[in-house]
C-alpha cells in the first residue's frame, strides 16, 4: 500500500470509530450542580450508561438556569447544540419556535406518552402536535422548609398564613435566632414573591396578575401588600443574603443557622443528600396561604435536531426519561414528583405524597398554574420585566406602592 492509501484507510477507520462513539453518546446540558441535584442527575447518567450510552456532561451552574440558557444560546448560534438540554416550559416553546428541536412522535406513539403525561405538561412538551421534549418531573416552587429542632425547642408550629409567618419570625428574631435563610438572586426573590402573590391574593389573583399580566391587578392594593410582605422577609434575613446560592441558604436551615427557607422542593434534594429526613428533621409545609393551590414547574429535556449518527442515543435517552421506574428513582432523589401520572407514590415521603395529592386536587379545582420564576407563566422577556422590578424593590428602599406601579408599567412595556 502506498502512503496515500494508508492515510485514506486510516481516515476511514477514524470516521467509523467517531460515528460509533457519537452514536453511543449524548451530550446533555443542565444546571443541576448542587449536592441533591447532582445525585438526581447521577441516576440518569447511570441509567444511560447501563444501556451503553456515554454521558457527556455540559453542566452550567447557577440556580434557576439563567447562566445555562446563555451558554446554550452560544452553542446554538455556533450551530452546535448539545443532544439534549434541560429547559423550563416556556423555553421549550421558544426553542421549538426557532425550528431547532427534533420530532419524537414515533417514540411517543410506541410508548404511549399521550396517555400518561398530564395535559398541563403536554402543552409545553409538544409543538404543532409533535413531541419535542420529555418531562422529567413536577416541582412545586412554593414550599416553606423548617428546622424541626428550632421549631420544637421554641414551641412553634408551621405558620399557615402570612400573619402567622410574621408572628413566628418575630418570636425567633426576639430570641436571637435567624428566622429566614434567603439567597439574594432575582429568581430566588421571584420564587418567594410568587408564593406571596398566591398566598395573600389567592389563585384568582395569581391568574390575573401573573398569567394574564393584568395591569389593574399589578398595581392593586393587594399587590402593594405583596411588596410589603417582601420587605418584611428582608428584615428576617441576615446581612449577607445578596448573591447567596439557594443551596447554601438551604444548608443554613439544615445546620440550624436559620429556622426557615421559602424555596421549591429541589431543597428536599439537599435534605436527602445531607442524610436528613424530610418531615422529621426538616419540616415541609406549603408557603403560607397557598394550601389550596398549586404552582408548578417542570424540567424538560428538549431534544435538538441532530445528525442521524446521534439520533439512536438521543432516542434511548428520551425513552429512559419516560420510563416509569426511572421517573420514580430520579424524583425520589430530586425532591420533585414524577411527570407521569401512573408512577406509584408509596416510596415517596410525606412531602412528596402531599405534593401529588395537592396537585390532583388543584388540577380538579382549576387552581393549578405555571410558576413565573421558573419559566412556566410568561415568555422570557415579560418574565424578565417582573423579575427586574421584584429585585429592584427587594434590594432598595423603594416603597411598595412605587414598586406595584412600576411593575404594571414594566410589564405593559414588555408585552
Ligand atoms: C429547576 C430545578 C432546579 C432549581 C434550582 C429550577 O428552575 O426546575 O430542577 O433544581 O431550578 O436550580
CSV table of C-alpha atoms and ligand atoms in Angstrom, one decimal:
chain,number,residue,atom,x,y,z
A,1,UNK,CA,0.0,0.0,0.0
A,2,UNK,CA,1.3,3.5,-0.7
A,3,UNK,CA,1.2,6.3,1.8
A,4,UNK,CA,-1.9,7.9,0.3
A,5,UNK,CA,-3.9,4.6,0.5
A,6,UNK,CA,-2.8,4.1,4.1
A,7,UNK,CA,-3.8,7.7,5.0
A,8,UNK,CA,-7.3,7.2,3.4
A,9,UNK,CA,-7.8,3.9,5.1
A,10,UNK,CA,-6.8,5.4,8.5
A,11,UNK,CA,-9.2,8.3,7.9
A,12,UNK,CA,-12.0,5.9,7.1
A,13,UNK,CA,-11.4,3.9,10.2
A,14,UNK,CA,-11.3,7.0,12.3
A,15,UNK,CA,-14.6,8.3,10.8
A,16,UNK,CA,-16.3,5.0,11.6
A,17,UNK,CA,-14.9,5.0,15.1
A,18,UNK,CA,-16.0,8.6,15.7
A,19,UNK,CA,-19.5,8.0,14.4
A,20,UNK,CA,-19.8,4.8,16.5
A,21,UNK,CA,-18.8,6.9,19.5
A,22,UNK,CA,-21.2,9.6,18.6
A,23,UNK,CA,-24.0,7.0,18.2
A,24,UNK,CA,-23.2,5.8,21.7
A,25,UNK,CA,-23.1,9.1,23.5
A,26,UNK,CA,-25.4,12.0,24.5
A,27,UNK,CA,-24.2,15.5,25.4
A,28,UNK,CA,-26.5,16.9,27.9
A,29,UNK,CA,-26.8,20.5,29.1
A,30,UNK,CA,-28.2,21.1,32.6
A,31,UNK,CA,-27.8,23.2,35.7
A,32,UNK,CA,-28.0,20.5,38.3
A,33,UNK,CA,-24.8,21.2,40.2
A,34,UNK,CA,-25.9,21.2,43.9
A,35,UNK,CA,-25.5,18.1,46.1
A,36,UNK,CA,-29.1,16.9,45.7
A,37,UNK,CA,-29.3,17.9,42.1
A,38,UNK,CA,-26.0,16.0,41.4
A,39,UNK,CA,-27.4,12.9,43.0
A,40,UNK,CA,-30.5,13.1,40.8
A,41,UNK,CA,-28.6,13.7,37.6
A,42,UNK,CA,-26.4,10.7,38.5
A,43,UNK,CA,-29.5,8.5,38.3
A,44,UNK,CA,-30.0,9.5,34.7
A,45,UNK,CA,-26.3,9.1,33.8
A,46,UNK,CA,-26.2,5.6,35.4
A,47,UNK,CA,-29.3,4.6,33.6
A,48,UNK,CA,-27.9,5.5,30.2
A,49,UNK,CA,-24.5,4.0,30.9
A,50,UNK,CA,-26.2,0.7,31.7
A,51,UNK,CA,-27.7,0.9,28.2
A,52,UNK,CA,-24.2,1.6,26.6
A,53,UNK,CA,-24.8,5.3,26.1
A,54,UNK,CA,-21.9,7.5,27.3
A,55,UNK,CA,-22.8,10.7,29.2
A,56,UNK,CA,-21.0,13.8,28.0
A,57,UNK,CA,-21.7,16.4,30.8
A,58,UNK,CA,-22.4,20.0,30.0
A,59,UNK,CA,-23.3,21.3,33.4
A,60,UNK,CA,-23.6,25.1,33.8
A,61,UNK,CA,-24.0,26.1,37.4
A,62,UNK,CA,-26.5,28.7,38.5
A,63,UNK,CA,-29.8,28.0,40.1
A,64,UNK,CA,-32.9,28.6,38.0
A,65,UNK,CA,-30.8,28.1,34.8
A,66,UNK,CA,-30.1,31.6,33.7
A,67,UNK,CA,-26.4,31.0,33.1
A,68,UNK,CA,-27.2,27.7,31.4
A,69,UNK,CA,-29.5,29.5,29.0
A,70,UNK,CA,-26.8,31.9,28.0
A,71,UNK,CA,-24.4,29.0,27.4
A,72,UNK,CA,-27.0,27.1,25.4
A,73,UNK,CA,-27.7,30.1,23.1
A,74,UNK,CA,-24.0,30.4,22.4
A,75,UNK,CA,-23.8,26.8,21.3
A,76,UNK,CA,-26.9,27.0,19.2
A,77,UNK,CA,-25.7,30.2,17.5
A,78,UNK,CA,-22.5,28.4,16.6
A,79,UNK,CA,-24.6,25.7,15.0
A,80,UNK,CA,-23.5,23.0,17.5
A,81,UNK,CA,-26.3,22.4,20.1
A,82,UNK,CA,-26.0,19.6,22.6
A,83,UNK,CA,-28.0,16.4,22.1
A,84,UNK,CA,-30.4,17.4,24.9
A,85,UNK,CA,-30.9,20.4,27.1
A,86,UNK,CA,-32.7,20.9,30.4
A,87,UNK,CA,-35.4,23.6,29.7
A,88,UNK,CA,-38.2,25.1,31.6
A,89,UNK,CA,-41.7,25.1,29.9
A,90,UNK,CA,-41.7,28.5,28.1
A,91,UNK,CA,-38.1,27.9,26.9
A,92,UNK,CA,-39.2,24.7,25.2
A,93,UNK,CA,-41.8,26.7,23.3
A,94,UNK,CA,-39.2,29.3,22.3
A,95,UNK,CA,-36.6,26.8,21.1
A,96,UNK,CA,-39.1,24.8,19.1
A,97,UNK,CA,-40.4,28.0,17.6
A,98,UNK,CA,-36.9,28.5,16.2
A,99,UNK,CA,-37.2,25.2,14.5
A,100,UNK,CA,-34.2,23.7,16.4
A,101,UNK,CA,-35.9,20.7,18.1
A,102,UNK,CA,-36.4,17.3,16.7
A,103,UNK,CA,-39.6,15.2,16.4
A,104,UNK,CA,-40.2,12.5,19.0
A,105,UNK,CA,-43.6,11.4,17.8
A,106,UNK,CA,-42.7,7.9,16.7
A,107,UNK,CA,-41.2,7.1,20.1
A,108,UNK,CA,-44.1,8.8,21.9
A,109,UNK,CA,-46.7,6.7,20.0
A,110,UNK,CA,-44.7,3.5,20.6
A,111,UNK,CA,-44.5,4.2,24.3
A,112,UNK,CA,-48.0,5.8,24.8
A,113,UNK,CA,-46.7,9.1,26.3
A,114,UNK,CA,-50.0,10.9,25.4
A,115,UNK,CA,-51.9,8.7,27.9
A,116,UNK,CA,-49.6,9.2,30.9
A,117,UNK,CA,-48.3,12.8,30.8
A,118,UNK,CA,-50.8,15.4,32.2
A,119,UNK,CA,-52.2,17.9,29.7
A,120,UNK,CA,-50.6,20.8,31.6
A,121,UNK,CA,-47.2,19.4,30.8
A,122,UNK,CA,-48.0,18.3,27.2
A,123,UNK,CA,-48.8,21.9,26.5
A,124,UNK,CA,-45.1,22.6,26.7
A,125,UNK,CA,-43.6,19.3,25.5
A,126,UNK,CA,-45.5,19.4,22.2
A,127,UNK,CA,-45.3,21.9,19.4
A,128,UNK,CA,-47.8,21.7,16.5
A,129,UNK,CA,-48.8,18.3,17.7
A,130,UNK,CA,-45.2,17.0,17.8
A,131,UNK,CA,-43.4,15.9,20.9
A,132,UNK,CA,-40.1,17.8,21.1
A,133,UNK,CA,-39.2,17.4,24.7
A,134,UNK,CA,-39.6,14.9,27.6
A,135,UNK,CA,-40.7,15.9,31.1
A,136,UNK,CA,-38.6,14.6,33.9
A,137,UNK,CA,-40.5,15.8,37.0
A,138,UNK,CA,-43.0,18.2,38.5
A,139,UNK,CA,-41.6,20.7,41.0
A,140,UNK,CA,-43.7,22.9,43.3
A,141,UNK,CA,-41.8,26.1,44.0
A,142,UNK,CA,-43.9,27.4,47.0
A,143,UNK,CA,-42.7,25.5,50.0
A,144,UNK,CA,-41.6,26.5,53.4
A,145,UNK,CA,-38.8,24.4,54.9
A,146,UNK,CA,-38.3,24.5,58.7
A,147,UNK,CA,-35.7,23.2,61.1
A,148,UNK,CA,-37.7,20.9,63.3
A,149,UNK,CA,-35.4,21.2,66.3
A,150,UNK,CA,-35.6,25.0,66.3
A,151,UNK,CA,-39.4,24.8,66.0
A,152,UNK,CA,-39.7,22.2,68.8
A,153,UNK,CA,-37.3,24.0,71.1
A,154,UNK,CA,-39.3,27.2,70.7
A,155,UNK,CA,-42.8,25.7,70.9
A,156,UNK,CA,-43.6,26.8,67.3
A,157,UNK,CA,-45.9,25.2,64.7
A,158,UNK,CA,-45.7,25.7,60.9
A,159,UNK,CA,-47.3,29.1,60.0
A,160,UNK,CA,-50.4,28.8,57.8
A,161,UNK,CA,-50.9,32.4,56.9
A,162,UNK,CA,-48.5,35.3,56.3
A,163,UNK,CA,-49.6,36.9,59.6
A,164,UNK,CA,-48.7,33.7,61.4
A,165,UNK,CA,-45.4,33.6,59.5
A,166,UNK,CA,-44.6,37.2,60.6
A,167,UNK,CA,-45.5,36.3,64.2
A,168,UNK,CA,-43.3,33.2,64.1
A,169,UNK,CA,-40.4,35.1,62.6
A,170,UNK,CA,-40.8,38.0,65.1
A,171,UNK,CA,-40.6,35.5,68.0
A,172,UNK,CA,-37.5,33.8,66.7
A,173,UNK,CA,-35.8,37.2,66.0
A,174,UNK,CA,-36.6,38.3,69.5
A,175,UNK,CA,-34.7,35.2,70.8
A,176,UNK,CA,-31.7,36.0,68.6
A,177,UNK,CA,-32.4,33.2,66.2
A,178,UNK,CA,-32.2,34.0,62.5
A,179,UNK,CA,-35.8,33.4,61.2
A,180,UNK,CA,-35.1,33.1,57.4
A,181,UNK,CA,-32.3,31.9,55.1
A,182,UNK,CA,-32.5,33.9,51.9
A,183,UNK,CA,-30.5,33.6,48.7
A,184,UNK,CA,-30.5,37.0,47.1
A,185,UNK,CA,-30.7,36.3,43.4
A,186,UNK,CA,-33.5,37.6,41.2
A,187,UNK,CA,-35.0,34.1,40.5
A,188,UNK,CA,-34.9,33.3,44.3
A,189,UNK,CA,-36.6,36.6,45.2
A,190,UNK,CA,-39.2,35.9,42.5
A,191,UNK,CA,-39.8,32.4,43.9
A,192,UNK,CA,-40.7,34.0,47.3
A,193,UNK,CA,-42.7,36.8,45.6
A,194,UNK,CA,-45.0,34.4,43.6
A,195,UNK,CA,-45.7,32.4,46.7
A,196,UNK,CA,-46.8,35.6,48.4
A,197,UNK,CA,-48.9,36.6,45.4
A,198,UNK,CA,-50.7,33.3,45.6
A,199,UNK,CA,-50.9,33.2,49.4
A,200,UNK,CA,-52.1,36.8,50.0
A,201,UNK,CA,-54.1,37.2,46.8
A,202,UNK,CA,-55.4,33.7,46.2
A,203,UNK,CA,-55.4,31.7,42.9
A,204,UNK,CA,-57.7,34.1,41.0
A,205,UNK,CA,-55.4,37.0,41.8
A,206,UNK,CA,-52.4,35.0,40.8
A,207,UNK,CA,-54.1,34.2,37.5
A,208,UNK,CA,-54.9,37.8,36.8
A,209,UNK,CA,-51.6,39.3,38.0
A,210,UNK,CA,-49.2,36.7,36.6
A,211,UNK,CA,-50.8,34.6,33.9
A,212,UNK,CA,-52.9,37.4,32.4
A,213,UNK,CA,-50.5,40.2,33.4
A,214,UNK,CA,-53.5,42.4,34.1
A,215,UNK,CA,-52.4,46.0,34.7
A,216,UNK,CA,-55.1,46.8,37.3
A,217,UNK,CA,-54.1,43.7,39.4
A,218,UNK,CA,-50.4,44.6,39.1
A,219,UNK,CA,-50.9,48.0,40.7
A,220,UNK,CA,-53.7,47.0,43.0
A,221,UNK,CA,-53.8,47.4,46.8
A,222,UNK,CA,-53.2,43.6,47.1
A,223,UNK,CA,-50.0,43.9,45.1
A,224,UNK,CA,-48.9,46.7,47.5
A,225,UNK,CA,-49.4,44.2,50.4
A,226,UNK,CA,-47.4,41.6,48.5
A,227,UNK,CA,-44.4,44.0,48.3
A,228,UNK,CA,-44.9,44.9,52.0
A,229,UNK,CA,-44.5,41.2,52.8
A,230,UNK,CA,-41.4,41.1,50.6
A,231,UNK,CA,-39.9,44.0,52.7
A,232,UNK,CA,-40.7,42.0,55.9
A,233,UNK,CA,-38.9,39.0,54.5
A,234,UNK,CA,-35.7,41.1,54.0
A,235,UNK,CA,-36.0,42.1,57.7
A,236,UNK,CA,-35.9,38.4,58.7
A,237,UNK,CA,-32.7,37.6,56.8
A,238,UNK,CA,-29.1,38.1,57.7
A,239,UNK,CA,-26.9,40.9,56.2
A,240,UNK,CA,-25.1,38.6,53.8
A,241,UNK,CA,-28.0,37.3,51.7
A,242,UNK,CA,-27.1,39.2,48.5
A,243,UNK,CA,-25.9,36.8,45.8
A,244,UNK,CA,-26.1,33.7,48.0
A,245,UNK,CA,-26.9,30.4,46.2
A,246,UNK,CA,-30.1,28.7,47.1
A,247,UNK,CA,-28.5,25.5,48.3
A,248,UNK,CA,-26.2,27.5,50.7
A,249,UNK,CA,-29.4,29.0,52.1
A,250,UNK,CA,-30.9,25.5,52.5
A,251,UNK,CA,-27.7,24.4,54.2
A,252,UNK,CA,-28.2,27.2,56.8
A,253,UNK,CA,-31.6,25.6,57.7
A,254,UNK,CA,-30.1,22.1,57.8
A,255,UNK,CA,-27.3,23.2,60.1
A,256,UNK,CA,-29.7,25.2,62.4
A,257,UNK,CA,-28.2,28.5,61.5
A,258,UNK,CA,-31.6,29.7,60.3
A,259,UNK,CA,-35.1,28.5,61.1
A,260,UNK,CA,-36.8,28.6,57.7
A,261,UNK,CA,-36.4,28.9,54.0
A,262,UNK,CA,-39.0,29.7,51.3
A,263,UNK,CA,-37.9,27.5,48.3
A,264,UNK,CA,-39.1,25.0,45.8
A,265,UNK,CA,-38.9,21.3,46.6
A,266,UNK,CA,-35.5,20.9,45.0
A,267,UNK,CA,-34.5,21.9,48.5
A,268,UNK,CA,-35.7,18.5,49.6
A,269,UNK,CA,-32.9,17.0,47.5
A,270,UNK,CA,-30.4,18.8,49.7
A,271,UNK,CA,-32.1,17.5,52.8
A,272,UNK,CA,-31.8,13.9,51.4
A,273,UNK,CA,-28.2,14.5,50.3
A,274,UNK,CA,-27.3,15.6,53.8
A,275,UNK,CA,-28.8,12.2,55.1
A,276,UNK,CA,-31.6,14.0,57.0
A,277,UNK,CA,-35.3,13.1,56.9
A,278,UNK,CA,-37.8,15.4,55.3
A,279,UNK,CA,-40.9,15.7,57.5
A,280,UNK,CA,-38.8,14.8,60.6
A,281,UNK,CA,-35.5,16.7,60.8
A,282,UNK,CA,-36.7,19.3,58.3
A,283,UNK,CA,-40.4,20.0,58.2
A,284,UNK,CA,-42.2,20.9,55.0
A,285,UNK,CA,-45.4,22.9,54.6
A,286,UNK,CA,-46.7,24.8,51.6
A,287,UNK,CA,-45.9,28.6,51.7
A,288,UNK,CA,-48.4,30.4,54.0
A,289,UNK,CA,-51.9,30.8,52.4
A,290,UNK,CA,-51.2,28.6,49.4
A,291,UNK,CA,-52.8,25.4,50.8
A,292,UNK,CA,-55.5,25.0,48.1
A,293,UNK,CA,-53.5,25.9,45.0
A,294,UNK,CA,-50.5,24.5,43.2
A,295,UNK,CA,-47.8,26.4,41.2
A,296,UNK,CA,-45.6,24.1,39.2
A,297,UNK,CA,-42.5,23.9,37.1
A,298,UNK,CA,-41.2,21.0,35.1
A,299,UNK,CA,-37.8,20.3,33.9
A,300,UNK,CA,-37.9,19.1,30.3
A,301,UNK,CA,-35.2,17.6,28.3
A,302,UNK,CA,-35.6,19.2,24.9
A,303,UNK,CA,-34.1,17.1,22.1
A,304,UNK,CA,-32.3,19.1,19.5
A,305,UNK,CA,-32.3,18.2,15.8
A,306,UNK,CA,-29.1,16.1,15.4
A,307,UNK,CA,-27.5,14.1,12.6
A,308,UNK,CA,-28.6,10.5,12.1
A,309,UNK,CA,-25.5,9.2,13.8
A,310,UNK,CA,-26.5,10.9,17.1
A,311,UNK,CA,-30.2,10.1,16.8
A,312,UNK,CA,-30.3,6.5,18.3
A,313,UNK,CA,-28.6,7.6,21.5
A,314,UNK,CA,-30.9,10.6,21.7
A,315,UNK,CA,-34.0,8.4,21.4
A,316,UNK,CA,-32.6,6.0,24.0
A,317,UNK,CA,-32.3,9.0,26.4
A,318,UNK,CA,-35.9,10.1,25.6
A,319,UNK,CA,-37.1,6.6,26.3
A,320,UNK,CA,-35.1,6.3,29.5
A,321,UNK,CA,-36.5,9.6,30.9
A,322,UNK,CA,-40.1,8.5,30.2
A,323,UNK,CA,-39.6,5.1,31.8
A,324,UNK,CA,-41.8,4.8,35.0
A,325,UNK,CA,-39.0,3.1,37.0
A,326,UNK,CA,-36.6,5.9,36.1
A,327,UNK,CA,-39.2,8.6,37.0
A,328,UNK,CA,-39.6,7.0,40.4
A,329,UNK,CA,-35.9,6.7,41.2
A,330,UNK,CA,-35.0,10.1,39.8
A,331,UNK,CA,-37.7,12.0,41.6
A,332,UNK,CA,-37.1,10.3,44.9
A,333,UNK,CA,-33.6,11.9,44.7
A,334,UNK,CA,-34.6,15.3,43.2
A,335,UNK,CA,-37.4,16.3,45.6
A,336,UNK,CA,-40.0,16.5,42.9
A,337,UNK,CA,-42.8,14.1,41.9
A,338,UNK,CA,-43.0,12.1,38.7
A,339,UNK,CA,-44.2,13.7,35.4
A,340,UNK,CA,-46.1,10.6,34.6
A,341,UNK,CA,-49.5,10.1,36.3
A,342,UNK,CA,-49.0,6.3,36.6
A,343,UNK,CA,-46.0,6.0,38.9
A,344,UNK,CA,-46.7,4.5,42.4
A,345,UNK,CA,-46.1,7.0,45.2
A,346,UNK,CA,-45.6,4.6,48.0
A,347,UNK,CA,-41.8,5.1,48.2
A,348,UNK,CA,-42.2,8.9,48.5
A,349,UNK,CA,-42.0,10.7,51.8
A,350,UNK,CA,-44.9,12.7,53.3
A,351,UNK,CA,-43.8,15.9,51.5
A,352,UNK,CA,-43.8,14.1,48.1
A,353,UNK,CA,-47.1,12.4,48.8
A,354,UNK,CA,-48.6,15.7,49.8
A,355,UNK,CA,-47.4,17.3,46.6
A,356,UNK,CA,-49.1,14.6,44.5
A,357,UNK,CA,-52.4,14.8,46.4
A,358,UNK,CA,-52.4,18.6,46.2
A,359,UNK,CA,-51.6,18.6,42.5
A,360,UNK,CA,-54.5,16.3,41.7
A,361,UNK,CA,-56.9,18.4,43.9
A,362,UNK,CA,-55.7,21.7,42.3
A,363,UNK,CA,-56.0,20.3,38.8
A,364,UNK,CA,-59.6,19.4,39.5
A,365,UNK,CA,-60.4,22.7,41.3
A,366,UNK,CA,-58.6,24.6,38.4
A,367,UNK,CA,-56.2,26.3,40.9
A,368,UNK,CA,-53.0,24.9,39.2
A,369,UNK,CA,-50.9,27.5,37.5
A,370,UNK,CA,-47.4,27.7,36.0
A,371,UNK,CA,-44.6,29.3,38.0
A,372,UNK,CA,-43.4,32.7,36.8
A,373,UNK,CA,-40.0,32.5,38.5
A,374,UNK,CA,-39.4,29.1,36.9
A,375,UNK,CA,-40.5,29.8,33.3
A,376,UNK,CA,-44.0,28.4,33.1
A,377,UNK,CA,-46.1,31.6,33.2
A,378,UNK,CA,-44.7,34.2,30.8
A,379,UNK,CA,-42.3,34.3,27.9
A,380,UNK,CA,-38.7,35.3,28.8
A,381,UNK,CA,-39.0,39.0,28.0
A,382,UNK,CA,-42.1,39.5,30.1
A,383,UNK,CA,-40.7,37.3,32.9
A,384,UNK,CA,-37.6,39.5,32.9
A,385,UNK,CA,-39.7,42.6,33.4
A,386,UNK,CA,-41.3,41.1,36.5
A,387,UNK,CA,-38.0,39.9,37.9
A,388,UNK,CA,-36.3,43.3,37.4
A,389,UNK,CA,-39.0,45.1,39.4
A,390,UNK,CA,-39.1,42.5,42.2
A,391,UNK,CA,-35.3,42.6,42.6
A,392,UNK,CA,-35.1,46.3,42.5
A,393,UNK,CA,-37.7,46.7,45.2
A,394,UNK,CA,-36.2,43.9,47.4
A,395,UNK,CA,-32.7,45.4,47.2
A,396,UNK,CA,-33.6,49.1,47.7
A,397,UNK,CA,-35.7,51.2,49.9
A,398,UNK,CA,-38.4,51.7,47.2
A,399,UNK,CA,-41.9,51.9,48.6
A,400,UNK,CA,-44.4,49.1,47.9
A,401,UNK,CA,-46.7,51.5,46.1
A,402,UNK,CA,-44.0,52.6,43.8
A,403,UNK,CA,-42.9,49.0,43.1
A,404,UNK,CA,-46.5,48.0,42.3
A,405,UNK,CA,-46.9,50.9,39.9
A,406,UNK,CA,-43.5,50.3,38.3
A,407,UNK,CA,-44.5,46.6,37.9
A,408,UNK,CA,-47.6,47.5,36.0
A,409,UNK,CA,-45.6,49.8,33.7
A,410,UNK,CA,-42.7,47.5,33.1
A,411,UNK,CA,-44.9,44.5,32.3
A,412,UNK,CA,-47.1,46.6,29.9
A,413,UNK,CA,-43.9,47.8,28.1
A,414,UNK,CA,-42.6,44.2,27.7
A,415,UNK,CA,-45.9,42.8,26.4
B,1,LIG,C1,-35.4,23.8,38.3
B,1,LIG,C2,-34.9,22.7,39.3
B,1,LIG,C3,-33.6,23.2,39.9
B,1,LIG,C4,-33.8,24.6,40.5
B,1,LIG,C5,-32.6,25.2,41.2
B,1,LIG,C6,-35.4,25.1,38.9
B,1,LIG,O1,-35.8,26.1,37.9
B,1,LIG,O2,-36.6,23.4,37.8
B,1,LIG,O3,-34.7,21.5,38.7
B,1,LIG,O4,-33.2,22.3,40.9
B,1,LIG,O5,-34.2,25.5,39.5
B,1,LIG,O6,-31.5,25.2,40.3
